[in-house]
Coordinates of C-alpha atoms in Angstrom, one line a residue:
Chain A
M1 CA 17.9 126.2 112.7
V2 CA 14.9 129.0 113.0
H3 CA 12.5 127.3 115.4
T4 CA 13.5 124.9 118.4
R5 CA 10.5 124.5 120.9
A6 CA 9.9 121.1 119.6
F7 CA 13.2 119.9 120.1
A8 CA 13.0 121.8 123.6
E9 CA 10.0 119.7 124.5
S10 CA 11.5 116.7 123.8
E11 CA 15.1 115.2 122.5
W12 CA 16.7 117.9 124.4
K13 CA 13.9 118.2 127.6
S14 CA 16.5 117.5 130.1
A15 CA 19.2 120.5 128.8
R16 CA 18.8 123.9 129.4
Q17 CA 18.4 126.0 126.3
W18 CA 20.8 128.3 125.2
N19 CA 18.0 130.6 123.8
P20 CA 14.8 130.9 124.9
P21 CA 12.9 128.3 121.7
T22 CA 10.2 129.6 119.8
M23 CA 7.3 127.9 117.5
L24 CA 5.9 128.5 114.3
T25 CA 2.2 126.5 113.3
L26 CA 1.3 126.5 110.0
T27 CA -2.0 126.4 108.6
P28 CA -3.3 124.0 106.0
G29 CA -1.7 125.4 102.5
Q30 CA 0.2 128.1 104.3
S31 CA 3.9 128.5 103.4
R32 CA 6.8 131.1 105.3
T33 CA 10.0 131.6 103.7
Y34 CA 13.4 132.1 105.8
G35 CA 16.7 133.4 104.1
L36 CA 20.1 133.3 105.5
R37 CA 23.0 135.6 104.3
F38 CA 26.7 134.9 104.2
L39 CA 29.1 137.0 104.7
L40 CA 32.8 136.5 103.3
A41 CA 35.5 137.5 105.3
P42 CA 39.2 137.2 104.0
E43 CA 40.7 135.8 107.1
I44 CA 38.9 134.5 110.7
R45 CA 40.6 138.0 112.3
D46 CA 38.5 140.2 109.7
I47 CA 35.6 138.4 110.8
E48 CA 34.3 141.2 113.4
K49 CA 35.0 144.1 111.0
V50 CA 33.0 142.5 108.1
L51 CA 30.1 142.0 110.4
A52 CA 30.5 145.6 112.0
A53 CA 30.6 146.9 108.1
N54 CA 27.3 145.2 107.3
Q55 CA 25.5 146.1 110.3
R56 CA 25.1 142.9 112.2
P57 CA 26.0 143.3 116.2
V58 CA 29.9 142.5 117.6
A59 CA 30.3 141.2 121.0
V60 CA 33.6 140.2 121.9
G61 CA 34.3 138.9 125.5
I62 CA 38.2 139.6 126.6
P63 CA 39.7 137.6 127.5
G64 CA 37.1 134.9 126.7
Y65 CA 33.6 134.0 128.2
V66 CA 34.7 132.3 131.4
C67 CA 34.2 134.1 134.4
P68 CA 35.5 133.4 137.5
W69 CA 33.6 134.6 140.7
T70 CA 34.8 137.6 141.9
Chain B
M1 CA 32.9 142.7 127.1
F2 CA 32.9 144.7 124.0
L3 CA 30.2 145.5 122.2
Q4 CA 29.9 147.1 118.3
Y5 CA 26.3 148.2 116.4
A6 CA 25.1 151.0 115.0
N7 CA 21.7 151.0 117.4
A8 CA 22.8 151.9 121.2
V9 CA 21.9 149.5 123.9
K10 CA 18.4 149.6 125.0
S11 CA 18.7 146.8 127.7
M12 CA 20.8 144.5 129.4
T13 CA 18.9 141.1 130.7
V14 CA 21.1 138.2 132.9
E15 CA 19.6 135.0 133.3
P16 CA 19.4 133.5 136.0
A17 CA 19.2 136.6 137.2
G18 CA 22.1 138.3 139.3
A19 CA 24.7 135.5 137.8
I20 CA 26.5 138.2 136.2
T21 CA 27.2 142.2 137.5
I22 CA 27.5 144.6 134.6
Q23 CA 29.4 147.6 134.6
K24 CA 29.2 149.7 132.0
D25 CA 32.8 151.5 131.5
E26 CA 34.1 154.7 130.3
F27 CA 34.0 155.1 126.6
T28 CA 36.8 153.3 125.0
S29 CA 36.6 154.5 120.9
G30 CA 34.4 155.4 118.5
K31 CA 33.2 152.0 117.9
W32 CA 33.4 150.0 121.0
N33 CA 31.4 150.2 124.3
A34 CA 33.2 148.2 127.1
Y35 CA 32.1 146.7 130.2
T36 CA 33.4 145.0 132.9
L37 CA 31.7 141.6 134.1
R38 CA 31.9 139.9 137.3
G39 CA 30.6 136.5 138.2
R40 CA 27.9 136.1 140.9
I41 CA 26.4 132.5 140.5
W42 CA 28.3 129.3 139.4
G43 CA 26.9 128.0 135.9
R44 CA 26.3 129.0 132.8
A45 CA 24.5 132.6 132.1
R46 CA 23.3 134.4 129.5
I47 CA 23.1 137.7 128.5
S48 CA 20.3 139.0 126.7
I49 CA 21.1 142.5 124.9
T50 CA 18.3 144.7 123.4
Y51 CA 19.4 147.2 120.7
A52 CA 17.4 150.7 120.3
D53 CA 16.3 149.2 116.6
G54 CA 14.9 145.9 118.5
L55 CA 17.5 143.4 117.4
L56 CA 18.4 140.9 120.4
Q57 CA 21.5 139.7 120.7
T58 CA 22.2 136.8 123.2
I59 CA 25.7 136.6 124.9
H60 CA 26.5 133.2 126.8
Y61 CA 29.0 133.3 129.8
M62 CA 30.2 130.0 132.2
V63 CA 31.0 131.3 136.0
I64 CA 33.3 129.7 137.8
K65 CA 34.5 129.4 140.7
P66 CA 37.6 132.2 142.3
E67 CA 40.7 130.3 140.0
A68 CA 41.9 129.6 143.6
E69 CA 39.6 128.0 145.1
A70 CA 38.9 125.9 142.0
V71 CA 42.9 125.0 142.2
A72 CA 42.2 123.9 145.9
D73 CA 39.4 121.7 144.7
M74 CA 41.3 120.2 142.5
G75 CA 43.9 119.5 145.2
H76 CA 41.9 118.4 147.7
F77 CA 40.0 115.9 145.1
L78 CA 43.2 114.1 143.9
T79 CA 44.2 113.4 147.1
T80 CA 41.5 112.1 148.7
N81 CA 38.5 110.6 146.3
Q82 CA 41.8 109.7 143.9
W83 CA 43.7 108.5 146.9
F84 CA 44.6 104.9 146.1
S85 CA 45.6 103.4 149.6
E86 CA 44.8 99.3 148.8
D87 CA 47.2 97.9 151.1
N88 CA 46.8 94.1 149.2
D89 CA 46.7 95.4 146.0
P90 CA 48.7 93.0 144.2
F91 CA 50.0 95.7 141.8
H92 CA 51.3 97.4 144.8
R93 CA 50.2 100.3 143.2
A94 CA 49.5 102.1 147.1
P95 CA 49.8 104.9 148.6
S96 CA 48.8 106.7 145.1
V97 CA 47.0 109.3 143.0
I98 CA 45.6 106.9 140.5
T99 CA 43.1 107.6 137.6
Y100 CA 39.3 108.3 138.1
D101 CA 36.5 108.0 135.9
R102 CA 34.4 110.9 136.8
E103 CA 31.3 108.7 134.6
L104 CA 31.9 106.1 137.4
N105 CA 32.4 108.5 140.0
H106 CA 34.8 105.1 140.9
I107 CA 39.2 105.7 141.1
V108 CA 40.2 103.4 138.0
T109 CA 42.3 99.9 138.8
Q110 CA 41.7 98.2 135.9
D111 CA 41.8 98.7 132.3
S112 CA 42.5 97.4 129.1
R113 CA 45.0 100.2 128.4
V114 CA 46.5 99.0 131.2
W115 CA 48.9 102.3 131.6
I116 CA 45.6 104.1 132.9
A117 CA 45.7 101.9 135.8
G118 CA 49.1 101.1 136.1
L119 CA 50.4 104.9 137.0
S120 CA 52.6 105.6 134.1
D121 CA 53.3 106.8 130.4
E122 CA 51.0 109.5 130.0
G123 CA 47.5 108.4 130.9
G124 CA 48.0 107.2 134.1
A125 CA 50.7 109.2 135.4
G126 CA 48.7 112.6 134.5
S127 CA 46.5 112.6 138.0
W128 CA 49.7 112.1 140.6
L129 CA 51.4 114.8 138.3
A130 CA 48.7 117.6 138.2
A131 CA 48.5 116.9 142.4
F132 CA 52.3 117.7 141.8
M133 CA 52.0 120.8 140.0
K134 CA 49.1 122.1 142.2
Q135 CA 51.5 122.3 145.3
L136 CA 53.7 124.9 143.1
G137 CA 50.9 127.6 143.5
A138 CA 49.4 126.3 146.3
P139 CA 51.0 123.9 148.7
D140 CA 49.0 122.2 151.2
K141 CA 50.7 120.7 153.9
T142 CA 48.1 117.2 154.0
E143 CA 48.5 116.9 150.2
I144 CA 52.2 117.4 150.5
D145 CA 52.3 114.7 152.9
K146 CA 50.4 112.2 151.2
L147 CA 52.3 112.9 148.0
E148 CA 55.6 112.1 150.3
Q149 CA 54.2 109.1 150.8
F150 CA 54.0 108.2 147.2
V151 CA 57.2 109.5 146.2
D152 CA 58.8 107.4 149.0
G153 CA 57.0 104.2 148.8
L154 CA 56.3 104.2 145.1
L155 CA 57.5 106.4 142.8
W156 CA 61.2 105.7 143.7
G157 CA 61.6 101.9 143.7
K158 CA 58.4 100.5 142.1
L159 CA 57.4 103.1 138.8
Q160 CA 61.5 104.0 139.1
L161 CA 64.0 101.2 139.5
S162 CA 66.3 102.6 142.5
E163 CA 68.9 99.4 141.8
G164 CA 69.9 97.1 139.4
D165 CA 71.4 97.3 136.1
K166 CA 68.2 99.1 134.8
Q167 CA 68.5 101.8 137.8
F168 CA 66.7 104.7 137.0
G169 CA 64.4 103.0 134.3
V170 CA 61.0 103.6 134.4
R171 CA 58.0 101.8 134.0
K172 CA 55.4 102.0 131.5
S173 CA 53.1 101.1 133.9
L174 CA 52.9 99.0 137.4
F175 CA 49.0 97.3 135.9
Y176 CA 49.9 94.3 133.5
Y177 CA 48.4 91.3 132.8
H178 CA 50.1 87.8 133.1
R179 CA 48.4 84.5 132.8
T180 CA 50.0 82.7 135.4
R181 CA 51.4 85.1 137.7
F182 CA 47.7 85.9 139.4
P183 CA 44.9 83.8 140.0
L184 CA 42.1 83.7 137.8
G185 CA 40.1 87.1 137.9
T186 CA 42.7 89.1 139.1
T187 CA 42.5 91.2 135.9
A188 CA 38.9 91.7 134.3
M189 CA 39.8 90.9 130.9
T190 CA 42.0 87.5 130.8
S191 CA 38.6 85.1 131.4
T192 CA 39.2 84.1 127.5
G193 CA 43.1 83.6 127.8
R194 CA 43.4 84.0 124.0
R195 CA 43.3 88.1 124.7
G196 CA 45.1 89.7 127.6
P197 CA 44.7 93.6 127.8
A198 CA 47.3 95.9 125.5
G199 CA 50.9 96.2 127.5
T200 CA 51.3 92.6 128.3
R201 CA 54.4 92.2 130.1
K202 CA 56.8 92.3 127.0
R203 CA 55.4 95.8 126.8
Q204 CA 55.8 96.6 130.1
R205 CA 59.5 95.5 129.7
Q206 CA 60.0 98.2 127.4
W207 CA 61.8 101.2 129.7
T208 CA 60.9 105.1 128.6
A209 CA 62.6 108.3 130.2
P210 CA 59.7 110.7 130.7
S211 CA 60.7 114.2 131.0
I212 CA 60.5 114.5 134.6
I213 CA 63.0 111.8 135.3
R214 CA 65.6 113.5 132.1
M215 CA 65.3 116.6 133.6
L216 CA 66.1 115.4 136.8
R217 CA 69.1 113.2 135.6
R218 CA 70.5 116.5 133.7
R219 CA 69.4 119.0 136.4
T220 CA 70.0 117.5 139.8
G221 CA 72.0 114.0 139.4
C222 CA 70.0 113.5 142.6
Y223 CA 67.2 111.1 143.0
T224 CA 66.9 110.3 146.6
G225 CA 64.3 112.1 149.0
S226 CA 60.7 113.0 147.7
R227 CA 62.1 116.8 148.0
A228 CA 64.2 116.8 144.9
I229 CA 61.4 114.7 143.2
I230 CA 59.1 117.3 143.5
T231 CA 61.3 120.1 142.8
V232 CA 62.1 119.0 139.7
S233 CA 58.6 117.4 138.1
L234 CA 57.8 121.0 138.8
L235 CA 60.6 122.4 136.2
S236 CA 58.7 119.9 133.6
T237 CA 55.5 121.9 133.8
T238 CA 56.1 122.1 130.3
G239 CA 56.8 119.4 127.7
T240 CA 54.9 116.6 129.7
G241 CA 52.2 115.3 127.3
T242 CA 49.4 113.9 130.2

């Protein structure tokens, strides 16, 4: 989903949004096109490699994304 | 946290502010930048990274209590909120650590899947088993005192038979449906008389030997006393399906 503000203001109102919602208003007759690019990786282990090779930012959390107070 | 991108990191922000502290580590390779993260505020946290070319990347973390504290909380919860101490329970399930419904915030004393409220099989044994497991890494005298009450008053003799030709057999559930044995209304699901909960008396008679008990027999040959049972239940941390 490219823009989520309408959801964030109604159906998702009580939730904390993962990312700040954005919106776009189309005037009559106006259009806007979005493209999604899919990349194929030979296997799961190669996903990060393929993303990096295609100039996408890669982030890895080790050991994971749960972080105890320290 | 490790980052790899052709452009340099321009800025990083954390929301809620201060939830996680980020420290840049020594350069580890030509490709990856390394950071050490420390959790500071419990809950969800978002790290927003802006790169030199303006690209925005968000990474989501969950900050939890220190592990030791989380485990201590679990032990406390199991032996207080989940402690069932109703002396007049018709199914004699007290004292015990019994199943808890987190949506209702209440212990579960009735369920059509009887073992859930019956302290046995997989779903019903999970809570008290977890309370024992917790003592392995972080023993607490108050909690162990309560678990000993459970072992002496319930586990040995009621959940596992201590005498007779079925000695050492394990009941599938202490909670069960019986049309005439209990006054009408004892169990929530018997009003029509047509369909009792799953795990009727017939099913309750099936005997199972869960891994704890098998282990108990094999390794110690000893059944009496709470200490032996606790020790052996802790040996079977793998292989229990709860």
